[in-house]
């Protein structure tokens, strides 16, 4: 089968890890509805850092009820169980930690990407990875957080549904090379833990914010901010120290937008 098997070797993925707790225990599924849904179930009994990974998802989920196409054996679909013990608003920043970890891991593989705040990773103006962070509550307090990451690794053009081919790509399509899913997974988890520990212990998110700025697709761009049925146009000035987008709106007002609140689109389309 050579270097790029069509099934993920958990043993091999673990050989790349140098984490203390992230990904040390892995639940592997050949097929599953959604790794986030499974991780939510497991979060009630499992400890922080446990990973759920699947070869394919039959009901992969995006934000706001959208779906995530997850063809078999070619992508990375995984969810990390986290127990950050902080208020929900702060936990929302974990999406940026995920985006920073994926971007650094891809940079390490020689692949240049952009972060489309807050949860998309982009190559050549097309989406290659999406992140879905979900919080579970117990007696009105956050009990756990699931960070789900989906990456189009070795998908060919035909694996991407026609309806999204103009806005989605894969690492293989973009680089003309197959990528080892195991080494990429290991590297993402290593970066993730290195950013997550200071955040959990001291609320320190400085490094991921710096990376979000450095890799930002949006800073300097004119965008449409969509909140439910409302839409506003503005120019993105920066990402602030809380991970919010700082925007100068068309009426001259400067305001912050937090990640749960809005979708960002280009003036004439996806970006
Ligand atoms: C996201 O949502 O980007 C979050 C995706 C998270 C997926 C992971 S996979 C592991 C874990 N388990 C899950 O069930 N989910 C997580 P959003 O920003 O709402 O983007 C969704 C939109 O992206 C869809 O409406 C499509 O337009 C597009 N899309 C769907 N599948 C895609 C794919 N494979 N590649 C690129 N774009 C896709």
PDB file of C-alpha atoms and ligand atoms in Angstrom:
ATOM      1  CA  UNK A   1       0.000   0.000   0.000  1.00  0.00           C
ATOM      2  CA  UNK A   2       3.012   2.268   0.275  1.00  0.00           C
ATOM      3  CA  UNK A   3       3.209   5.528   2.163  1.00  0.00           C
ATOM      4  CA  UNK A   4      -0.361   6.660   1.488  1.00  0.00           C
ATOM      5  CA  UNK A   5      -2.767   3.997   2.598  1.00  0.00           C
ATOM      6  CA  UNK A   6      -6.452   4.538   2.133  1.00  0.00           C
ATOM      7  CA  UNK A   7      -7.033   3.755   5.781  1.00  0.00           C
ATOM      8  CA  UNK A   8      -5.636   5.914   8.489  1.00  0.00           C
ATOM      9  CA  UNK A   9      -3.051   4.217  10.699  1.00  0.00           C
ATOM     10  CA  UNK A  10      -3.694   5.360  14.257  1.00  0.00           C
ATOM     11  CA  UNK A  11      -0.430   3.756  15.324  1.00  0.00           C
ATOM     12  CA  UNK A  12       1.464   5.819  12.764  1.00  0.00           C
ATOM     13  CA  UNK A  13      -0.393   9.019  13.648  1.00  0.00           C
ATOM     14  CA  UNK A  14       0.505   8.510  17.309  1.00  0.00           C
ATOM     15  CA  UNK A  15       4.170   8.066  16.391  1.00  0.00           C
ATOM     16  CA  UNK A  16       4.229  11.760  15.348  1.00  0.00           C
ATOM     17  CA  UNK A  17       2.753  12.976  18.627  1.00  0.00           C
ATOM     18  CA  UNK A  18       4.721  14.671  21.353  1.00  0.00           C
ATOM     19  CA  UNK A  19       1.715  15.848  23.354  1.00  0.00           C
ATOM     20  CA  UNK A  20       0.919  15.152  26.998  1.00  0.00           C
ATOM     21  CA  UNK A  21      -2.813  14.638  26.662  1.00  0.00           C
ATOM     22  CA  UNK A  22      -4.189  15.735  23.278  1.00  0.00           C
ATOM     23  CA  UNK A  23      -4.749  12.669  21.068  1.00  0.00           C
ATOM     24  CA  UNK A  24      -3.229  10.197  23.525  1.00  0.00           C
ATOM     25  CA  UNK A  25      -6.482   8.226  23.391  1.00  0.00           C
ATOM     26  CA  UNK A  26      -8.134   7.892  20.003  1.00  0.00           C
ATOM     27  CA  UNK A  27     -11.519   6.455  19.026  1.00  0.00           C
ATOM     28  CA  UNK A  28     -11.300   5.442  15.375  1.00  0.00           C
ATOM     29  CA  UNK A  29     -14.346   4.784  13.179  1.00  0.00           C
ATOM     30  CA  UNK A  30     -14.448   3.517   9.628  1.00  0.00           C
ATOM     31  CA  UNK A  31     -17.732   5.302   9.131  1.00  0.00           C
ATOM     32  CA  UNK A  32     -19.767   7.521  11.441  1.00  0.00           C
ATOM     33  CA  UNK A  33     -22.520  10.127  11.240  1.00  0.00           C
ATOM     34  CA  UNK A  34     -20.383  12.942  12.683  1.00  0.00           C
ATOM     35  CA  UNK A  35     -17.250  12.852  14.841  1.00  0.00           C
ATOM     36  CA  UNK A  36     -18.553  15.938  16.716  1.00  0.00           C
ATOM     37  CA  UNK A  37     -21.805  14.146  17.584  1.00  0.00           C
ATOM     38  CA  UNK A  38     -19.866  11.099  18.812  1.00  0.00           C
ATOM     39  CA  UNK A  39     -17.422  13.260  20.789  1.00  0.00           C
ATOM     40  CA  UNK A  40     -20.359  14.973  22.524  1.00  0.00           C
ATOM     41  CA  UNK A  41     -21.631  11.591  23.717  1.00  0.00           C
ATOM     42  CA  UNK A  42     -18.173  10.540  24.876  1.00  0.00           C
ATOM     43  CA  UNK A  43     -17.488  13.873  26.601  1.00  0.00           C
ATOM     44  CA  UNK A  44     -19.799  12.865  29.440  1.00  0.00           C
ATOM     45  CA  UNK A  45     -17.483  10.045  30.463  1.00  0.00           C
ATOM     46  CA  UNK A  46     -14.129  10.745  28.807  1.00  0.00           C
ATOM     47  CA  UNK A  47     -11.287  12.994  29.852  1.00  0.00           C
ATOM     48  CA  UNK A  48      -9.924  16.033  28.103  1.00  0.00           C
ATOM     49  CA  UNK A  49      -7.790  15.440  25.033  1.00  0.00           C
ATOM     50  CA  UNK A  50      -9.562  12.305  23.792  1.00  0.00           C
ATOM     51  CA  UNK A  51      -9.899  12.272  20.018  1.00  0.00           C
ATOM     52  CA  UNK A  52     -12.593  10.899  17.720  1.00  0.00           C
ATOM     53  CA  UNK A  53     -11.521  10.333  14.133  1.00  0.00           C
ATOM     54  CA  UNK A  54     -13.315   8.776  11.169  1.00  0.00           C
ATOM     55  CA  UNK A  55     -12.543   7.734   7.592  1.00  0.00           C
ATOM     56  CA  UNK A  56     -15.881   9.122   6.447  1.00  0.00           C
ATOM     57  CA  UNK A  57     -18.871  10.986   7.862  1.00  0.00           C
ATOM     58  CA  UNK A  58     -22.389  10.401   6.621  1.00  0.00           C
ATOM     59  CA  UNK A  59     -23.731  13.510   8.382  1.00  0.00           C
ATOM     60  CA  UNK A  60     -20.667  15.741   8.726  1.00  0.00           C
ATOM     61  CA  UNK A  61     -21.804  19.057  10.133  1.00  0.00           C
ATOM     62  CA  UNK A  62     -20.832  22.656   9.490  1.00  0.00           C
ATOM     63  CA  UNK A  63     -22.087  25.702  11.392  1.00  0.00           C
ATOM     64  CA  UNK A  64     -25.735  26.807  11.513  1.00  0.00           C
ATOM     65  CA  UNK A  65     -27.085  23.469  10.290  1.00  0.00           C
ATOM     66  CA  UNK A  66     -24.881  23.411   7.180  1.00  0.00           C
ATOM     67  CA  UNK A  67     -23.209  20.174   6.088  1.00  0.00           C
ATOM     68  CA  UNK A  68     -19.598  19.067   5.643  1.00  0.00           C
ATOM     69  CA  UNK A  69     -18.848  16.736   2.724  1.00  0.00           C
ATOM     70  CA  UNK A  70     -16.654  13.943   4.081  1.00  0.00           C
ATOM     71  CA  UNK A  71     -15.735  11.306   1.451  1.00  0.00           C
ATOM     72  CA  UNK A  72     -14.092   8.110   2.603  1.00  0.00           C
ATOM     73  CA  UNK A  73     -10.360   7.601   3.100  1.00  0.00           C
ATOM     74  CA  UNK A  74      -9.232  10.921   1.652  1.00  0.00           C
ATOM     75  CA  UNK A  75      -9.869  13.569   4.260  1.00  0.00           C
ATOM     76  CA  UNK A  76      -9.205  14.184   7.919  1.00  0.00           C
ATOM     77  CA  UNK A  77     -12.336  14.381  10.046  1.00  0.00           C
ATOM     78  CA  UNK A  78     -11.720  14.574  13.750  1.00  0.00           C
ATOM     79  CA  UNK A  79     -12.998  16.046  17.009  1.00  0.00           C
ATOM     80  CA  UNK A  80     -11.132  16.819  20.218  1.00  0.00           C
ATOM     81  CA  UNK A  81     -12.865  16.636  23.605  1.00  0.00           C
ATOM     82  CA  UNK A  82     -11.881  19.648  25.738  1.00  0.00           C
ATOM     83  CA  UNK A  83     -12.829  20.715  29.251  1.00  0.00           C
ATOM     84  CA  UNK A  84     -11.548  24.263  29.520  1.00  0.00           C
ATOM     85  CA  UNK A  85     -13.528  25.282  32.623  1.00  0.00           C
ATOM     86  CA  UNK A  86     -14.217  28.899  31.633  1.00  0.00           C
ATOM     87  CA  UNK A  87     -17.159  30.957  30.488  1.00  0.00           C
ATOM     88  CA  UNK A  88     -18.721  30.283  27.086  1.00  0.00           C
ATOM     89  CA  UNK A  89     -17.635  33.572  25.530  1.00  0.00           C
ATOM     90  CA  UNK A  90     -13.980  32.788  26.228  1.00  0.00           C
ATOM     91  CA  UNK A  91     -14.352  29.176  25.039  1.00  0.00           C
ATOM     92  CA  UNK A  92     -15.429  30.590  21.673  1.00  0.00           C
ATOM     93  CA  UNK A  93     -11.803  31.630  21.155  1.00  0.00           C
ATOM     94  CA  UNK A  94     -10.814  27.960  20.856  1.00  0.00           C
ATOM     95  CA  UNK A  95     -11.801  28.082  17.173  1.00  0.00           C
ATOM     96  CA  UNK A  96      -8.870  30.464  16.609  1.00  0.00           C
ATOM     97  CA  UNK A  97      -6.532  28.057  18.392  1.00  0.00           C
ATOM     98  CA  UNK A  98      -7.683  25.333  16.003  1.00  0.00           C
ATOM     99  CA  UNK A  99      -7.227  27.568  12.964  1.00  0.00           C
ATOM    100  CA  UNK A 100      -3.733  28.569  14.125  1.00  0.00           C
ATOM    101  CA  UNK A 101      -2.756  24.911  14.716  1.00  0.00           C
ATOM    102  CA  UNK A 102      -3.944  23.807  11.255  1.00  0.00           C
ATOM    103  CA  UNK A 103      -2.198  26.750   9.547  1.00  0.00           C
ATOM    104  CA  UNK A 104       1.138  26.131  11.298  1.00  0.00           C
ATOM    105  CA  UNK A 105       0.958  22.391  10.576  1.00  0.00           C
ATOM    106  CA  UNK A 106       0.312  23.073   6.882  1.00  0.00           C
ATOM    107  CA  UNK A 107       3.094  25.652   6.786  1.00  0.00           C
ATOM    108  CA  UNK A 108       5.384  22.957   8.206  1.00  0.00           C
ATOM    109  CA  UNK A 109       4.420  20.769   5.212  1.00  0.00           C
ATOM    110  CA  UNK A 110       5.410  23.609   2.900  1.00  0.00           C
ATOM    111  CA  UNK A 111       1.812  24.580   2.117  1.00  0.00           C
ATOM    112  CA  UNK A 112       0.921  28.263   2.362  1.00  0.00           C
ATOM    113  CA  UNK A 113      -2.609  28.949   3.614  1.00  0.00           C
ATOM    114  CA  UNK A 114      -4.766  31.842   4.774  1.00  0.00           C
ATOM    115  CA  UNK A 115      -7.167  31.954   7.695  1.00  0.00           C
ATOM    116  CA  UNK A 116     -10.585  33.284   6.832  1.00  0.00           C
ATOM    117  CA  UNK A 117     -11.661  34.384  10.285  1.00  0.00           C
ATOM    118  CA  UNK A 118     -12.881  32.661  12.298  1.00  0.00           C
ATOM    119  CA  UNK A 119     -13.106  29.095  11.091  1.00  0.00           C
ATOM    120  CA  UNK A 120     -12.025  28.543   7.492  1.00  0.00           C
ATOM    121  CA  UNK A 121      -8.607  27.700   6.097  1.00  0.00           C
ATOM    122  CA  UNK A 122      -8.133  28.828   2.525  1.00  0.00           C
ATOM    123  CA  UNK A 123      -5.772  28.011  -0.331  1.00  0.00           C
ATOM    124  CA  UNK A 124      -5.969  29.920  -3.628  1.00  0.00           C
ATOM    125  CA  UNK A 125      -9.170  31.592  -2.398  1.00  0.00           C
ATOM    126  CA  UNK A 126     -10.868  28.238  -1.868  1.00  0.00           C
ATOM    127  CA  UNK A 127     -11.785  26.483   1.357  1.00  0.00           C
ATOM    128  CA  UNK A 128      -9.671  23.479   2.296  1.00  0.00           C
ATOM    129  CA  UNK A 129     -10.611  23.138   5.967  1.00  0.00           C
ATOM    130  CA  UNK A 130     -13.483  24.077   8.269  1.00  0.00           C
ATOM    131  CA  UNK A 131     -13.700  24.129  12.044  1.00  0.00           C
ATOM    132  CA  UNK A 132     -16.802  23.609  14.175  1.00  0.00           C
ATOM    133  CA  UNK A 133     -16.562  24.367  17.896  1.00  0.00           C
ATOM    134  CA  UNK A 134     -19.496  23.283  20.048  1.00  0.00           C
ATOM    135  CA  UNK A 135     -20.044  23.788  23.772  1.00  0.00           C
ATOM    136  CA  UNK A 136     -21.995  21.407  26.031  1.00  0.00           C
ATOM    137  CA  UNK A 137     -23.680  22.865  29.119  1.00  0.00           C
ATOM    138  CA  UNK A 138     -24.490  21.318  32.488  1.00  0.00           C
ATOM    139  CA  UNK A 139     -26.713  23.330  34.849  1.00  0.00           C
ATOM    140  CA  UNK A 140     -26.206  26.408  32.661  1.00  0.00           C
ATOM    141  CA  UNK A 141     -22.395  26.218  32.894  1.00  0.00           C
ATOM    142  CA  UNK A 142     -20.075  25.048  30.116  1.00  0.00           C
ATOM    143  CA  UNK A 143     -19.166  21.436  30.819  1.00  0.00           C
ATOM    144  CA  UNK A 144     -17.177  20.514  27.732  1.00  0.00           C
ATOM    145  CA  UNK A 145     -16.189  21.841  24.344  1.00  0.00           C
ATOM    146  CA  UNK A 146     -15.812  19.829  21.157  1.00  0.00           C
ATOM    147  CA  UNK A 147     -13.487  21.132  18.510  1.00  0.00           C
ATOM    148  CA  UNK A 148     -14.195  19.466  15.183  1.00  0.00           C
ATOM    149  CA  UNK A 149     -11.859  19.866  12.233  1.00  0.00           C
ATOM    150  CA  UNK A 150     -12.452  18.735   8.658  1.00  0.00           C
ATOM    151  CA  UNK A 151      -9.664  18.926   6.088  1.00  0.00           C
ATOM    152  CA  UNK A 152      -9.813  18.054   2.401  1.00  0.00           C
ATOM    153  CA  UNK A 153      -6.478  16.248   2.202  1.00  0.00           C
ATOM    154  CA  UNK A 154      -6.230  13.862  -0.774  1.00  0.00           C
ATOM    155  CA  UNK A 155      -9.600  14.558  -2.380  1.00  0.00           C
ATOM    156  CA  UNK A 156      -9.676  14.693  -6.169  1.00  0.00           C
ATOM    157  CA  UNK A 157     -11.831  17.185  -8.012  1.00  0.00           C
ATOM    158  CA  UNK A 158     -14.594  14.595  -8.516  1.00  0.00           C
ATOM    159  CA  UNK A 159     -14.778  14.015  -4.742  1.00  0.00           C
ATOM    160  CA  UNK A 160     -15.977  17.586  -4.231  1.00  0.00           C
ATOM    161  CA  UNK A 161     -19.702  18.067  -4.928  1.00  0.00           C
ATOM    162  CA  UNK A 162     -20.274  20.080  -8.089  1.00  0.00           C
ATOM    163  CA  UNK A 163     -22.223  22.735  -6.216  1.00  0.00           C
ATOM    164  CA  UNK A 164     -19.187  23.802  -4.177  1.00  0.00           C
ATOM    165  CA  UNK A 165     -16.330  23.199  -6.658  1.00  0.00           C
ATOM    166  CA  UNK A 166     -15.904  26.926  -7.227  1.00  0.00           C
ATOM    167  CA  UNK A 167     -15.244  27.518  -3.516  1.00  0.00           C
ATOM    168  CA  UNK A 168     -13.687  24.287  -2.211  1.00  0.00           C
ATOM    169  CA  UNK A 169     -10.310  22.672  -2.840  1.00  0.00           C
ATOM    170  CA  UNK A 170      -8.075  19.967  -1.349  1.00  0.00           C
ATOM    171  CA  UNK A 171      -4.395  19.860  -0.443  1.00  0.00           C
ATOM    172  CA  UNK A 172      -3.863  17.387  -3.283  1.00  0.00           C
ATOM    173  CA  UNK A 173      -5.632  19.559  -5.852  1.00  0.00           C
ATOM    174  CA  UNK A 174      -3.721  22.643  -4.710  1.00  0.00           C
ATOM    175  CA  UNK A 175      -0.242  21.088  -4.530  1.00  0.00           C
ATOM    176  CA  UNK A 176      -0.492  18.166  -6.964  1.00  0.00           C
ATOM    177  CA  UNK A 177       0.858  15.930  -4.237  1.00  0.00           C
ATOM    178  CA  UNK A 178      -0.617  13.397  -1.850  1.00  0.00           C
ATOM    179  CA  UNK A 179      -0.096  14.249   1.795  1.00  0.00           C
ATOM    180  CA  UNK A 180       0.278  11.800   4.669  1.00  0.00           C
ATOM    181  CA  UNK A 181      -2.863  12.211   6.760  1.00  0.00           C
ATOM    182  CA  UNK A 182      -1.101  10.704   9.775  1.00  0.00           C
ATOM    183  CA  UNK A 183       1.778  13.169   9.848  1.00  0.00           C
ATOM    184  CA  UNK A 184      -0.588  16.094   9.274  1.00  0.00           C
ATOM    185  CA  UNK A 185      -2.881  14.941  12.100  1.00  0.00           C
ATOM    186  CA  UNK A 186       0.080  14.486  14.471  1.00  0.00           C
ATOM    187  CA  UNK A 187       1.456  17.908  13.658  1.00  0.00           C
ATOM    188  CA  UNK A 188      -1.925  19.665  14.124  1.00  0.00           C
ATOM    189  CA  UNK A 189      -2.401  18.012  17.515  1.00  0.00           C
ATOM    190  CA  UNK A 190       1.127  19.010  18.613  1.00  0.00           C
ATOM    191  CA  UNK A 191       0.547  22.653  17.682  1.00  0.00           C
ATOM    192  CA  UNK A 192      -2.925  22.562  19.173  1.00  0.00           C
ATOM    193  CA  UNK A 193      -1.709  21.422  22.579  1.00  0.00           C
ATOM    194  CA  UNK A 194       1.114  23.985  22.618  1.00  0.00           C
ATOM    195  CA  UNK A 195      -1.460  26.785  22.089  1.00  0.00           C
ATOM    196  CA  UNK A 196      -4.220  25.294  24.237  1.00  0.00           C
ATOM    197  CA  UNK A 197      -2.268  24.784  27.482  1.00  0.00           C
ATOM    198  CA  UNK A 198      -1.428  28.516  28.048  1.00  0.00           C
ATOM    199  CA  UNK A 199      -5.026  29.342  27.127  1.00  0.00           C
ATOM    200  CA  UNK A 200      -6.503  26.883  29.606  1.00  0.00           C
ATOM    201  CA  UNK A 201      -4.073  27.714  32.396  1.00  0.00           C
ATOM    202  CA  UNK A 202      -3.817  31.504  32.044  1.00  0.00           C
ATOM    203  CA  UNK A 203      -6.360  32.538  29.434  1.00  0.00           C
ATOM    204  CA  UNK A 204      -3.343  33.400  27.240  1.00  0.00           C
ATOM    205  CA  UNK A 205      -4.263  33.398  23.548  1.00  0.00           C
ATOM    206  CA  UNK A 206      -1.576  35.769  22.324  1.00  0.00           C
ATOM    207  CA  UNK A 207       0.265  33.370  20.022  1.00  0.00           C
ATOM    208  CA  UNK A 208      -2.843  32.070  18.159  1.00  0.00           C
ATOM    209  CA  UNK A 209      -4.012  35.682  17.722  1.00  0.00           C
ATOM    210  CA  UNK A 210      -0.633  36.645  16.275  1.00  0.00           C
ATOM    211  CA  UNK A 211      -0.891  33.708  13.869  1.00  0.00           C
ATOM    212  CA  UNK A 212      -4.486  34.633  12.943  1.00  0.00           C
ATOM    213  CA  UNK A 213      -3.233  38.091  12.009  1.00  0.00           C
ATOM    214  CA  UNK A 214      -0.165  36.828  10.155  1.00  0.00           C
ATOM    215  CA  UNK A 215      -2.216  34.341   8.087  1.00  0.00           C
ATOM    216  CA  UNK A 216      -5.300  36.540   7.806  1.00  0.00           C
ATOM    217  CA  UNK A 217      -7.174  36.607   4.535  1.00  0.00           C
ATOM    218  CA  UNK A 218      -9.502  39.352   5.688  1.00  0.00           C
ATOM    219  CA  UNK A 219      -7.376  42.133   7.203  1.00  0.00           C
ATOM    220  CA  UNK A 220      -7.460  45.087   4.811  1.00  0.00           C
ATOM    221  CA  UNK A 221     -10.337  43.602   2.780  1.00  0.00           C
ATOM    222  CA  UNK A 222     -13.784  45.004   2.184  1.00  0.00           C
ATOM    223  CA  UNK A 223     -16.349  42.400   3.256  1.00  0.00           C
ATOM    224  CA  UNK A 224     -20.016  41.717   3.811  1.00  0.00           C
ATOM    225  CA  UNK A 225     -20.922  40.763   7.385  1.00  0.00           C
ATOM    226  CA  UNK A 226     -24.031  38.654   7.534  1.00  0.00           C
ATOM    227  CA  UNK A 227     -25.976  38.355  10.811  1.00  0.00           C
ATOM    228  CA  UNK A 228     -29.152  36.399  10.240  1.00  0.00           C
ATOM    229  CA  UNK A 229     -31.081  38.403   7.651  1.00  0.00           C
ATOM    230  CA  UNK A 230     -29.036  41.561   8.183  1.00  0.00           C
ATOM    231  CA  UNK A 231     -26.032  42.455   6.094  1.00  0.00           C
ATOM    232  CA  UNK A 232     -23.458  45.214   6.553  1.00  0.00           C
ATOM    233  CA  UNK A 233     -20.457  46.233   4.492  1.00  0.00           C
ATOM    234  CA  UNK A 234     -17.174  47.204   6.080  1.00  0.00           C
ATOM    235  CA  UNK A 235     -13.401  47.066   5.829  1.00  0.00           C
ATOM    236  CA  UNK A 236     -11.563  44.709   8.190  1.00  0.00           C
ATOM    237  CA  UNK A 237      -8.954  46.631  10.164  1.00  0.00           C
ATOM    238  CA  UNK A 238      -7.568  43.987  12.489  1.00  0.00           C
ATOM    239  CA  UNK A 239      -8.164  41.055  14.819  1.00  0.00           C
ATOM    240  CA  UNK A 240      -8.074  42.315  18.401  1.00  0.00           C
ATOM    241  CA  UNK A 241      -6.572  40.651  21.490  1.00  0.00           C
ATOM    242  CA  UNK A 242      -9.883  38.898  22.215  1.00  0.00           C
ATOM    243  CA  UNK A 243      -9.926  37.374  18.754  1.00  0.00           C
ATOM    244  CA  UNK A 244     -12.718  39.655  17.526  1.00  0.00           C
ATOM    245  CA  UNK A 245     -12.736  41.169  14.070  1.00  0.00           C
ATOM    246  CA  UNK A 246     -12.308  44.950  14.135  1.00  0.00           C
ATOM    247  CA  UNK A 247     -14.308  46.458  11.295  1.00  0.00           C
ATOM    248  CA  UNK A 248     -14.775  49.950   9.914  1.00  0.00           C
ATOM    249  CA  UNK A 249     -18.348  49.988   8.646  1.00  0.00           C
ATOM    250  CA  UNK A 250     -19.407  51.940   5.557  1.00  0.00           C
ATOM    251  CA  UNK A 251     -20.964  54.678   7.747  1.00  0.00           C
ATOM    252  CA  UNK A 252     -17.552  55.281   9.372  1.00  0.00           C
ATOM    253  CA  UNK A 253     -18.357  53.505  12.633  1.00  0.00           C
ATOM    254  CA  UNK A 254     -15.658  51.177  14.004  1.00  0.00           C
ATOM    255  CA  UNK A 255     -16.908  48.074  15.812  1.00  0.00           C
ATOM    256  CA  UNK A 256     -15.960  44.576  16.917  1.00  0.00           C
ATOM    257  CA  UNK A 257     -17.541  41.411  15.628  1.00  0.00           C
ATOM    258  CA  UNK A 258     -17.222  38.199  17.628  1.00  0.00           C
ATOM    259  CA  UNK A 259     -17.053  34.811  16.010  1.00  0.00           C
ATOM    260  CA  UNK A 260     -20.425  33.341  16.949  1.00  0.00           C
ATOM    261  CA  UNK A 261     -22.205  36.348  15.609  1.00  0.00           C
ATOM    262  CA  UNK A 262     -21.644  36.658  11.891  1.00  0.00           C
ATOM    263  CA  UNK A 263     -20.617  35.059   8.623  1.00  0.00           C
ATOM    264  CA  UNK A 264     -18.118  36.959   6.496  1.00  0.00           C
ATOM    265  CA  UNK A 265     -18.270  37.027   2.702  1.00  0.00           C
ATOM    266  CA  UNK A 266     -16.475  38.858  -0.050  1.00  0.00           C
ATOM    267  CA  UNK A 267     -18.192  41.718  -1.779  1.00  0.00           C
ATOM    268  CA  UNK A 268     -19.020  39.594  -4.838  1.00  0.00           C
ATOM    269  CA  UNK A 269     -19.041  36.053  -3.478  1.00  0.00           C
ATOM    270  CA  UNK A 270     -17.501  33.630  -1.008  1.00  0.00           C
ATOM    271  CA  UNK A 271     -14.329  35.648  -0.424  1.00  0.00           C
TER     272      UNK A 271
HETATM  273  C1  LIG B   1     -17.493  24.622   8.728  1.00  0.00           C
HETATM  274  O1  LIG B   1     -18.800  25.060   8.696  1.00  0.00           O
HETATM  275  O2  LIG B   1     -16.642  24.974   7.966  1.00  0.00           O
HETATM  276  C2  LIG B   1     -17.203  23.594   9.804  1.00  0.00           C
HETATM  277  C3  LIG B   1     -16.877  22.244   9.264  1.00  0.00           C
HETATM  278  C4  LIG B   1     -16.456  21.288  10.348  1.00  0.00           C
HETATM  279  C5  LIG B   1     -16.312  19.885   9.846  1.00  0.00           C
HETATM  280  C6  LIG B   1     -15.746  18.980  10.895  1.00  0.00           C
HETATM  281  S1  LIG B   1     -15.343  17.405  10.269  1.00  0.00           S
HETATM  282  C7  LIG B   1     -15.113  16.776  11.852  1.00  0.00           C
HETATM  283  C8  LIG B   1     -16.204  17.383  12.716  1.00  0.00           C
HETATM  284  N1  LIG B   1     -17.410  16.598  12.676  1.00  0.00           N
HETATM  285  C9  LIG B   1     -18.432  17.262  12.121  1.00  0.00           C
HETATM  286  O3  LIG B   1     -19.597  16.807  11.953  1.00  0.00           O
HETATM  287  N2  LIG B   1     -18.015  18.497  11.746  1.00  0.00           N
HETATM  288  C10 LIG B   1     -16.627  18.725  12.111  1.00  0.00           C
HETATM  289  P1  LIG B   1     -19.349  26.253   7.791  1.00  0.00           P
HETATM  290  O4  LIG B   1     -18.491  27.462   7.972  1.00  0.00           O
HETATM  291  O5  LIG B   1     -20.786  26.342   8.144  1.00  0.00           O
HETATM  292  O6  LIG B   1     -19.167  25.756   6.322  1.00  0.00           O
HETATM  293  C11 LIG B   1     -20.021  24.803   5.745  1.00  0.00           C
HETATM  294  C12 LIG B   1     -20.078  25.095   4.237  1.00  0.00           C
HETATM  295  O7  LIG B   1     -18.821  24.749   3.641  1.00  0.00           O
HETATM  296  C13 LIG B   1     -21.112  24.265   3.514  1.00  0.00           C
HETATM  297  O8  LIG B   1     -22.357  24.915   3.497  1.00  0.00           O
HETATM  298  C14 LIG B   1     -20.509  24.157   2.099  1.00  0.00           C
HETATM  299  O9  LIG B   1     -20.794  25.325   1.350  1.00  0.00           O
HETATM  300  C15 LIG B   1     -19.021  24.156   2.366  1.00  0.00           C
HETATM  301  N3  LIG B   1     -18.469  22.790   2.422  1.00  0.00           N
HETATM  302  C16 LIG B   1     -19.093  21.633   2.760  1.00  0.00           C
HETATM  303  N4  LIG B   1     -18.233  20.599   2.719  1.00  0.00           N
HETATM  304  C17 LIG B   1     -17.044  21.115   2.332  1.00  0.00           C
HETATM  305  C18 LIG B   1     -15.774  20.555   2.102  1.00  0.00           C
HETATM  306  N5  LIG B   1     -15.508  19.256   2.281  1.00  0.00           N
HETATM  307  N6  LIG B   1     -14.776  21.398   1.698  1.00  0.00           N
HETATM  308  C19 LIG B   1     -14.982  22.715   1.532  1.00  0.00           C
HETATM  309  N7  LIG B   1     -16.180  23.299   1.732  1.00  0.00           N
HETATM  310  C20 LIG B   1     -17.191  22.507   2.122  1.00  0.00           C
END
